[in-house]
PDB file of C-alpha atoms and ligand atoms in Angstrom:
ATOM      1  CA  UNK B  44     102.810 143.510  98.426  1.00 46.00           C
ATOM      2  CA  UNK B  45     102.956 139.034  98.327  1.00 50.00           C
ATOM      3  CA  UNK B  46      99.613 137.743  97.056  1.00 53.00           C
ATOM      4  CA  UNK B  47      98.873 134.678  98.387  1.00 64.00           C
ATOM      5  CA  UNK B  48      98.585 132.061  95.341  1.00 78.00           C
ATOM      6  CA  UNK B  49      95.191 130.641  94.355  1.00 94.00           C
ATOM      7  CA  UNK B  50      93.489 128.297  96.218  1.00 97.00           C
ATOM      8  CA  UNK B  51      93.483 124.420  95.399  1.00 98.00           C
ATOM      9  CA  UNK B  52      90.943 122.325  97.238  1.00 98.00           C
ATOM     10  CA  UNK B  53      89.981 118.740  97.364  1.00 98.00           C
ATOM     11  CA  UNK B  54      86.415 116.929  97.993  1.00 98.00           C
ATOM     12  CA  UNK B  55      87.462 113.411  98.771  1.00 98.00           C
ATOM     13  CA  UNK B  56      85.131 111.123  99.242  1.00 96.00           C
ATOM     14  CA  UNK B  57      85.190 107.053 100.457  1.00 94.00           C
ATOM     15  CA  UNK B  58      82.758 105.203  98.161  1.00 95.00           C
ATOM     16  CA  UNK B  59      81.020 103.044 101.021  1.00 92.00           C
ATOM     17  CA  UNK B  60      77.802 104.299 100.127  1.00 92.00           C
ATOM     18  CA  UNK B  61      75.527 107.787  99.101  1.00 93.00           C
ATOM     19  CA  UNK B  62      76.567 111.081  99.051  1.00 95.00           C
ATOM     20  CA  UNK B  63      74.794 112.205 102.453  1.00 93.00           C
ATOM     21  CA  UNK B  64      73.970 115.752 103.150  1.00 95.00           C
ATOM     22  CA  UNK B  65      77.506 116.152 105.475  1.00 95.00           C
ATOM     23  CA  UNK B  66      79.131 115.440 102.221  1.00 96.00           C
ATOM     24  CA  UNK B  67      77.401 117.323  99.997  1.00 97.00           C
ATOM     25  CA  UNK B  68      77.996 120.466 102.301  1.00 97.00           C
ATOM     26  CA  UNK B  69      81.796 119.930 102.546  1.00 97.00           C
ATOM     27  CA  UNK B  70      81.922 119.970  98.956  1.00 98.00           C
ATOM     28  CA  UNK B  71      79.946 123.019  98.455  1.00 98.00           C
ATOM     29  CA  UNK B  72      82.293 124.740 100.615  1.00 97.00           C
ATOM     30  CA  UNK B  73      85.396 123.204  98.572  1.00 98.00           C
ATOM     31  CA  UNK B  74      83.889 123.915  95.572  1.00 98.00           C
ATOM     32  CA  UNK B  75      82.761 127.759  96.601  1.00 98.00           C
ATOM     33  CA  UNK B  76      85.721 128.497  98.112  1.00 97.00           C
ATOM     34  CA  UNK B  77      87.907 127.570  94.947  1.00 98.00           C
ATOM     35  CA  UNK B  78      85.551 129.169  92.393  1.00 97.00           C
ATOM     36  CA  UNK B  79      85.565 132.309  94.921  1.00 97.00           C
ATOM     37  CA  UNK B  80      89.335 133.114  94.648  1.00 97.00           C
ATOM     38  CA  UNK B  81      90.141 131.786  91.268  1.00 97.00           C
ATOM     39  CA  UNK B  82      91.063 128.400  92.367  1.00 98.00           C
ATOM     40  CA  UNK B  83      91.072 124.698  91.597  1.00 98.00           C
ATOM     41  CA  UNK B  84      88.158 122.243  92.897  1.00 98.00           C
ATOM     42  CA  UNK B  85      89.783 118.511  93.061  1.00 98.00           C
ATOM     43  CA  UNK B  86      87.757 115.784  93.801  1.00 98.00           C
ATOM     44  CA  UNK B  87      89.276 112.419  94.926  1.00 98.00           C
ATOM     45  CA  UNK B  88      87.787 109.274  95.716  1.00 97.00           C
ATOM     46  CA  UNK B  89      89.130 107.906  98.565  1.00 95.00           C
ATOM     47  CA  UNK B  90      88.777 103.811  97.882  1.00 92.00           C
ATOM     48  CA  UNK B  91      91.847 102.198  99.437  1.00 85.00           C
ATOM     49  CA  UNK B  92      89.315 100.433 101.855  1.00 81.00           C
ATOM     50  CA  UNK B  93      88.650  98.062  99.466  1.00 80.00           C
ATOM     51  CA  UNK B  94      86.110  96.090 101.053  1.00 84.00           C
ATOM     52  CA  UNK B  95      83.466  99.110 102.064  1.00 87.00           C
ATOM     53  CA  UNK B  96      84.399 100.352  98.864  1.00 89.00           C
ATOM     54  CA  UNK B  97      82.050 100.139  95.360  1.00 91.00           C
ATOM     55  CA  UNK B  98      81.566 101.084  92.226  1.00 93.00           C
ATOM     56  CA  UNK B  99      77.220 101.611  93.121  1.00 95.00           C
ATOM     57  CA  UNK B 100      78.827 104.381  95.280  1.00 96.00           C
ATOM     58  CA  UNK B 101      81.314 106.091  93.110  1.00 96.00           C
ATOM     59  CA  UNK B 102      79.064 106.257  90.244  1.00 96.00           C
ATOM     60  CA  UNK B 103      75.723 107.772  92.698  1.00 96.00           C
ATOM     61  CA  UNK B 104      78.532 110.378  94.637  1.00 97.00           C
ATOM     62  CA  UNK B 105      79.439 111.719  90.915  1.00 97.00           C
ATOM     63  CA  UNK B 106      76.269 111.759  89.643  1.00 97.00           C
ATOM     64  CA  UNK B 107      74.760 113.454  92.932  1.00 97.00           C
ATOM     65  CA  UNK B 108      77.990 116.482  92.262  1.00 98.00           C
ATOM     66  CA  UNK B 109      76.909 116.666  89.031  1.00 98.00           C
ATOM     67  CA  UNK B 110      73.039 117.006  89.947  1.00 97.00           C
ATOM     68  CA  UNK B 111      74.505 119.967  92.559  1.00 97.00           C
ATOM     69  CA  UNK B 112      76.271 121.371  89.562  1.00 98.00           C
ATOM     70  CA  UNK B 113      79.048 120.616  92.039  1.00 98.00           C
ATOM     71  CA  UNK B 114      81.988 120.922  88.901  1.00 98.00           C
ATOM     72  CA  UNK B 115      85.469 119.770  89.919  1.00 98.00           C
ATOM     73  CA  UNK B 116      88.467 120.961  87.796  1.00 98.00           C
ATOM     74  CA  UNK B 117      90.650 118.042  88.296  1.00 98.00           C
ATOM     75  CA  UNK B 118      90.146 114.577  88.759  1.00 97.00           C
ATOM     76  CA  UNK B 119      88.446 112.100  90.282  1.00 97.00           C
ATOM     77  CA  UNK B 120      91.409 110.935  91.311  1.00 98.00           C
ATOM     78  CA  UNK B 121      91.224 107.207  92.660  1.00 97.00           C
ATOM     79  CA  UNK B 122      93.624 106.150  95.541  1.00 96.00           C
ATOM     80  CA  UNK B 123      92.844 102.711  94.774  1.00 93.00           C
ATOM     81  CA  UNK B 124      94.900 103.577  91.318  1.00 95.00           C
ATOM     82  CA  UNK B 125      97.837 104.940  93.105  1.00 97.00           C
ATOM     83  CA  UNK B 126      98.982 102.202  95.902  1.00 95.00           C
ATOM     84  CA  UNK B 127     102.776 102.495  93.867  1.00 97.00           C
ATOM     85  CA  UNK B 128     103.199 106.532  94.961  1.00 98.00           C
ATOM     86  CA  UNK B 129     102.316 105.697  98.267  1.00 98.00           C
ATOM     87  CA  UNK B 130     104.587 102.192  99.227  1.00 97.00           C
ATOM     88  CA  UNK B 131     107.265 104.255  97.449  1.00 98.00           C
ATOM     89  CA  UNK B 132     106.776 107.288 100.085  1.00 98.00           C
ATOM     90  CA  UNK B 133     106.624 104.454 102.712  1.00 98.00           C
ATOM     91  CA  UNK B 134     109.805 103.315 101.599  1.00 97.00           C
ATOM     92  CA  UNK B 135     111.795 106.836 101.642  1.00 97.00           C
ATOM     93  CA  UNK B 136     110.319 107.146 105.390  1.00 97.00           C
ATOM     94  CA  UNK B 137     111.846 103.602 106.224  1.00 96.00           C
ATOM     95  CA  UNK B 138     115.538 104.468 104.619  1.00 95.00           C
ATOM     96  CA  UNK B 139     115.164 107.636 106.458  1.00 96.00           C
ATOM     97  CA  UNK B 140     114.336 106.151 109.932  1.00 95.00           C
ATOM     98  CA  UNK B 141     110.811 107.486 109.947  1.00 96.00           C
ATOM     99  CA  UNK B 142     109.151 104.659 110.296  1.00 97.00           C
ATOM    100  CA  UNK B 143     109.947 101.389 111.084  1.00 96.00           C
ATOM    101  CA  UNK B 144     108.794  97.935 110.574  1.00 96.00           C
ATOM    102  CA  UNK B 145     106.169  96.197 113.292  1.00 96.00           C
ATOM    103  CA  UNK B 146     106.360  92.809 114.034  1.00 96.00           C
ATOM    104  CA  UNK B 147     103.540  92.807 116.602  1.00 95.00           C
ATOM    105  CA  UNK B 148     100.519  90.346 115.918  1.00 93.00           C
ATOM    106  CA  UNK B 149      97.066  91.324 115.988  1.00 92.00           C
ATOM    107  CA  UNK B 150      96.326  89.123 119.337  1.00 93.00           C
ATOM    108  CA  UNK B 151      99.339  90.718 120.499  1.00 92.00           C
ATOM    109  CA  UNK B 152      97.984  93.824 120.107  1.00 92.00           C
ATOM    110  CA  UNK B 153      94.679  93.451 120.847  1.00 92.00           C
ATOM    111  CA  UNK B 154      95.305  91.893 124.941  1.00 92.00           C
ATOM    112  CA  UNK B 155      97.166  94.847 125.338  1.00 89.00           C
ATOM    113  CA  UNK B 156      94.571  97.285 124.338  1.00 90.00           C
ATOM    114  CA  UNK B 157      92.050  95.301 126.429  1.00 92.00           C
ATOM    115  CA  UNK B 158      94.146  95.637 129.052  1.00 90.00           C
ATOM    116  CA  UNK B 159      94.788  99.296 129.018  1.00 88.00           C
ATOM    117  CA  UNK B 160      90.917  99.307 128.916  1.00 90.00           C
ATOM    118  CA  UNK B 161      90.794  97.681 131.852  1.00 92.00           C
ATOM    119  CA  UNK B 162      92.971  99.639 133.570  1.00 90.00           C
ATOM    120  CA  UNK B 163      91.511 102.392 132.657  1.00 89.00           C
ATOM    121  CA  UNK B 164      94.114 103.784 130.790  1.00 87.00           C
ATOM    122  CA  UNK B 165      93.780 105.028 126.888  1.00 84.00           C
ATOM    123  CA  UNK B 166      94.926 102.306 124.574  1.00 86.00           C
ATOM    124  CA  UNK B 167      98.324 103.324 122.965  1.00 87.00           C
ATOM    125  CA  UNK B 168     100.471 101.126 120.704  1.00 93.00           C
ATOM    126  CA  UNK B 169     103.809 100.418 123.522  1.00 90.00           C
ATOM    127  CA  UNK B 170     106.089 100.905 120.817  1.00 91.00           C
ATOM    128  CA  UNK B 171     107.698  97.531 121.317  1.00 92.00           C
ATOM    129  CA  UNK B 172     109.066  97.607 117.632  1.00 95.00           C
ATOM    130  CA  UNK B 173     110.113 101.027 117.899  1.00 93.00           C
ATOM    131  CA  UNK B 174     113.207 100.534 118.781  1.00 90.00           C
ATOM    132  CA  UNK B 175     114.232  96.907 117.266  1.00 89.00           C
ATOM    133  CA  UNK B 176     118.333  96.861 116.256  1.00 81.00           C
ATOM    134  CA  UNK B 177     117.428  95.918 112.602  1.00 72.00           C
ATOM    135  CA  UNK B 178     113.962  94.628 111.115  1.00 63.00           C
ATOM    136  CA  UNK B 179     113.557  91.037 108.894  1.00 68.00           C
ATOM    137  CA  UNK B 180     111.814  92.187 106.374  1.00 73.00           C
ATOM    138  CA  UNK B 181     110.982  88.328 106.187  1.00 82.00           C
ATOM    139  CA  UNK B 182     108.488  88.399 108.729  1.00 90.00           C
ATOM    140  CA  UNK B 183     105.184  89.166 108.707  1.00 93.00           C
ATOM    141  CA  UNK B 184     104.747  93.133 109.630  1.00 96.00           C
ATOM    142  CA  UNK B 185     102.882  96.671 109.108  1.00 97.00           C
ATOM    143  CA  UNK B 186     105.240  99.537 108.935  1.00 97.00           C
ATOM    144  CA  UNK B 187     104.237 102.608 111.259  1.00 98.00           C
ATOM    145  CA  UNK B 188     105.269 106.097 111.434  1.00 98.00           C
ATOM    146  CA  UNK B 189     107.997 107.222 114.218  1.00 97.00           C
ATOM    147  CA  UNK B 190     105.991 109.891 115.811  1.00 96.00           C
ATOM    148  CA  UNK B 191     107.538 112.391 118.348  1.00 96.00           C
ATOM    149  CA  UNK B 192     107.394 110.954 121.977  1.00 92.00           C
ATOM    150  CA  UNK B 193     106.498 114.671 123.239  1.00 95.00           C
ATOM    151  CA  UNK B 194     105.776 117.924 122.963  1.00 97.00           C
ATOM    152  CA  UNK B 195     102.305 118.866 121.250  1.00 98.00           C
ATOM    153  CA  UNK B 196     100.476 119.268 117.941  1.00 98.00           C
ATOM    154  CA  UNK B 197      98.396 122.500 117.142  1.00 97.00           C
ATOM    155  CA  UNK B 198      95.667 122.518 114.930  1.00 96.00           C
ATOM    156  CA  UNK B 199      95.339 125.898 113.862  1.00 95.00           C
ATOM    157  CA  UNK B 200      91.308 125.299 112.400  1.00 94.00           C
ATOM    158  CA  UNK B 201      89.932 128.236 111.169  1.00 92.00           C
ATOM    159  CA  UNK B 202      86.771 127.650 112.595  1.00 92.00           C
ATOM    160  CA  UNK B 203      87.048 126.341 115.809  1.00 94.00           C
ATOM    161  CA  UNK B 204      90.750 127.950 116.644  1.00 96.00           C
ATOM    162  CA  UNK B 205      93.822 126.592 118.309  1.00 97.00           C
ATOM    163  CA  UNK B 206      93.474 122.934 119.226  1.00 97.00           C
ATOM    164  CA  UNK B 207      96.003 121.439 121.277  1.00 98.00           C
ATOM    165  CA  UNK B 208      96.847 118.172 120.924  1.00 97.00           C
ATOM    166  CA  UNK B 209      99.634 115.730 123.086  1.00 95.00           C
ATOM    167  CA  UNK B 210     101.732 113.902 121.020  1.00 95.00           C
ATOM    168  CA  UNK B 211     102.220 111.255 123.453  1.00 91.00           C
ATOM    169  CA  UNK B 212      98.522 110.580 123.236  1.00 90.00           C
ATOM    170  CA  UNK B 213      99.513 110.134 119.520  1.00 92.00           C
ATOM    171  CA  UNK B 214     100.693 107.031 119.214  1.00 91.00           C
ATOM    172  CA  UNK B 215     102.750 105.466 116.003  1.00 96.00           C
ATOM    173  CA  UNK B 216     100.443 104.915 113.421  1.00 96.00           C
ATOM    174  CA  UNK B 217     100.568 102.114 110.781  1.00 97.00           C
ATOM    175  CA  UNK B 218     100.853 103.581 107.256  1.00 97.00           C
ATOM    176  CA  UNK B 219     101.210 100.256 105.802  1.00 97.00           C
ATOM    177  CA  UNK B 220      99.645  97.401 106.596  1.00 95.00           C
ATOM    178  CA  UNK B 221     100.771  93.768 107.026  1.00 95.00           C
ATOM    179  CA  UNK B 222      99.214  93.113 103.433  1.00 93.00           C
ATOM    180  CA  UNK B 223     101.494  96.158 101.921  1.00 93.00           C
ATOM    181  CA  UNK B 224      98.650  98.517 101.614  1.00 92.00           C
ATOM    182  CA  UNK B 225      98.960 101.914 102.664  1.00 95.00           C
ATOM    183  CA  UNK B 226      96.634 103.466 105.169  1.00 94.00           C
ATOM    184  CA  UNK B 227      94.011 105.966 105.231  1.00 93.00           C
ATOM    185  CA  UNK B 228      96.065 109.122 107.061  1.00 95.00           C
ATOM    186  CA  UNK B 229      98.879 108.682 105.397  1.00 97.00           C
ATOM    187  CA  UNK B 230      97.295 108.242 101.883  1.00 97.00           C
ATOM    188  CA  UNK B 231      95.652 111.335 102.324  1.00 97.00           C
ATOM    189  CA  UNK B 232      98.760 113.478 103.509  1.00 98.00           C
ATOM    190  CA  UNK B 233     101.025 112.152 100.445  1.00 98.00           C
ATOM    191  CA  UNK B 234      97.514 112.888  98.008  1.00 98.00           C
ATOM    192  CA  UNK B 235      97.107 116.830  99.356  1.00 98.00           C
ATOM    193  CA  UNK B 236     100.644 117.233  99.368  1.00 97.00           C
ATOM    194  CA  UNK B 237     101.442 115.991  95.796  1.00 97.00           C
ATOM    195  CA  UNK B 238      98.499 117.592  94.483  1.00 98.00           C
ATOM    196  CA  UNK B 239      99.141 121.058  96.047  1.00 97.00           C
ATOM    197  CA  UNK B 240      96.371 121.344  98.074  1.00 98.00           C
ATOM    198  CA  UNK B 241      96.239 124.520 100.116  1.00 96.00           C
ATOM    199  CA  UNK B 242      93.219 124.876 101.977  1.00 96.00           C
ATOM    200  CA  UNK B 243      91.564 121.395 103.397  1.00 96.00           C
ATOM    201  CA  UNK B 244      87.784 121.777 104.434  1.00 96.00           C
ATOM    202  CA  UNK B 245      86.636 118.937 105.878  1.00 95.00           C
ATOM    203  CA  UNK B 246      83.993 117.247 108.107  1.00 92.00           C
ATOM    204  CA  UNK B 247      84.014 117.942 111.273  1.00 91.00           C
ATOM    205  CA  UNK B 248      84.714 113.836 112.494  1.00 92.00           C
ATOM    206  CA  UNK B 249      88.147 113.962 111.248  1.00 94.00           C
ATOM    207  CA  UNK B 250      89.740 116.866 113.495  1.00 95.00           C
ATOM    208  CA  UNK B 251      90.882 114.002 115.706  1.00 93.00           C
ATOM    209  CA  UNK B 252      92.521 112.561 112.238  1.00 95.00           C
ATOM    210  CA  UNK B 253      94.530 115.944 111.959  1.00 97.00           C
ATOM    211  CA  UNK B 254      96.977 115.746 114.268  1.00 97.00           C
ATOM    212  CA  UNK B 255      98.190 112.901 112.894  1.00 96.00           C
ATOM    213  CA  UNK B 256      98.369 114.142 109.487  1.00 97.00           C
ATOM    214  CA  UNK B 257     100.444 117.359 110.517  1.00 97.00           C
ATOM    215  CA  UNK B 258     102.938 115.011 112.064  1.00 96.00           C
ATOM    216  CA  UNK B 259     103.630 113.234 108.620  1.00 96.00           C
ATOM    217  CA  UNK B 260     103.872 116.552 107.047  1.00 94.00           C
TER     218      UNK B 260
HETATM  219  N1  LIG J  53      87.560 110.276 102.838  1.00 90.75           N
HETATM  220  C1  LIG J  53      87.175 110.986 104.014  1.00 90.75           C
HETATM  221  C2  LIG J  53      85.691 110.797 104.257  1.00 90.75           C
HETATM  222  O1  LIG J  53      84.961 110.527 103.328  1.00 90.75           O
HETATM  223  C3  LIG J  53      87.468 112.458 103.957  1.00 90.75           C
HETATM  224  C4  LIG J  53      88.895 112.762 103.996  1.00 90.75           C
HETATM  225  C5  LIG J  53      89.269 114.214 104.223  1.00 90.75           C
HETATM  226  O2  LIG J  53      88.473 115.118 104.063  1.00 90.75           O
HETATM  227  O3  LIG J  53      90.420 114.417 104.517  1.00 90.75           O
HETATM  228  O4  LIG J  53      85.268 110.930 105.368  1.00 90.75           O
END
């Protein structure tokens, strides 16, 4: 007989304001579902945005846990602490030809998604960089993940079963950006993989987010 090993899972919270009820609820169900099966509750604040970001808002989303008797077992972790692990994961992906650099400018950018808009077509990122001989690392640019052209991503969600999602409707995502910090996705998928995390239970806005993630797995 295998027995499965003990659940770790994370509330992570961005600061950019109160603990609202959707939050509260997802980390009730972290926190139940850990204390349930043995497991380990992690909470990790989620501040990389550092602009919506504050301190009012860390300190009232710990003290509303602790009014909810909401008791994590490690942490809080702060992502805002840990910008090193992740350029350093960005960097492995760029030696390994996982990502590559961008050189395209926000205007750039930006007239082609209006025109895709206009065309009535969904705004994906042409991958004009994608394929550049060698990047100058000289020049202004984000870094974005090589995704896979096609074939399909499945999230297998215990909740609302198999959803199917078309990686060409995926397009490369920036992990780093042109100021050389990392981004939210790919923060989160090098933070649940380094700490171990084996069950994520999560709002409901961030399925679309998921696909995304399982690709930088
Ligand atoms: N930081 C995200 C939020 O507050 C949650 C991230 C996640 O659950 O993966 O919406």
């Amino acid at each position: 007989m295998t027995t499965s090993p003990t659940p770790r899972t994370r509330f992570a919270p961005s600061p950019s304001g109160y603990l609202h009820i959707g939050g509260a609820r997802t980390a009730l169900f972290n926190f139940l579902y850990a204390r349930r099966h043995g497991g380990t509750f992690i909470l990790r604040v989620e501040d990389t945005d550092r602009e919506r970001s504050t301190d009012a808002s860390i300190a009232a989303i710990i003290e509303s846990l602790e009014w909810l008797e909401i008791a994590w077992d490690e942490g809080p972790f702060f992502q805002s602490k840990r910008t090193t692990v992740y350029v350093a994961e960005v960097e492995r992906l760029l030696r390994e030809g996982r990502a590559y650099p961008c050189y395209c400018s926000v205007p750039e950018l930006e007239a082609k998604r209006a025109a895709a808009l206009a065309a009535g077509t969904k705004p994906v990122y042409d991958g004009t960089c994608r394929d550049l001989p060698a990047g100058d690392s000289a020049r202004p640019h984000t870094v974005r993940f090589r995704g896979p052209k096609d074939g399909e991503t499945v999230v297998d969600d215990l909740v609302k079963g198999r959803v199917v999602f078309q990686n060409a409707e995926l397009d490369d995502l920036i992990i780093l950006r042109t100021d050389g910090t990392p981004t939210y996705n790919f923060c989160v998928v090098v933070d649940d993989a380094e700490m171990r995390v084996s069950h994520v239970i999560r709002g409901d806005d961030h399925l679309a987010n998921t696909p995304r993630q399982i690709l930088l797995y």
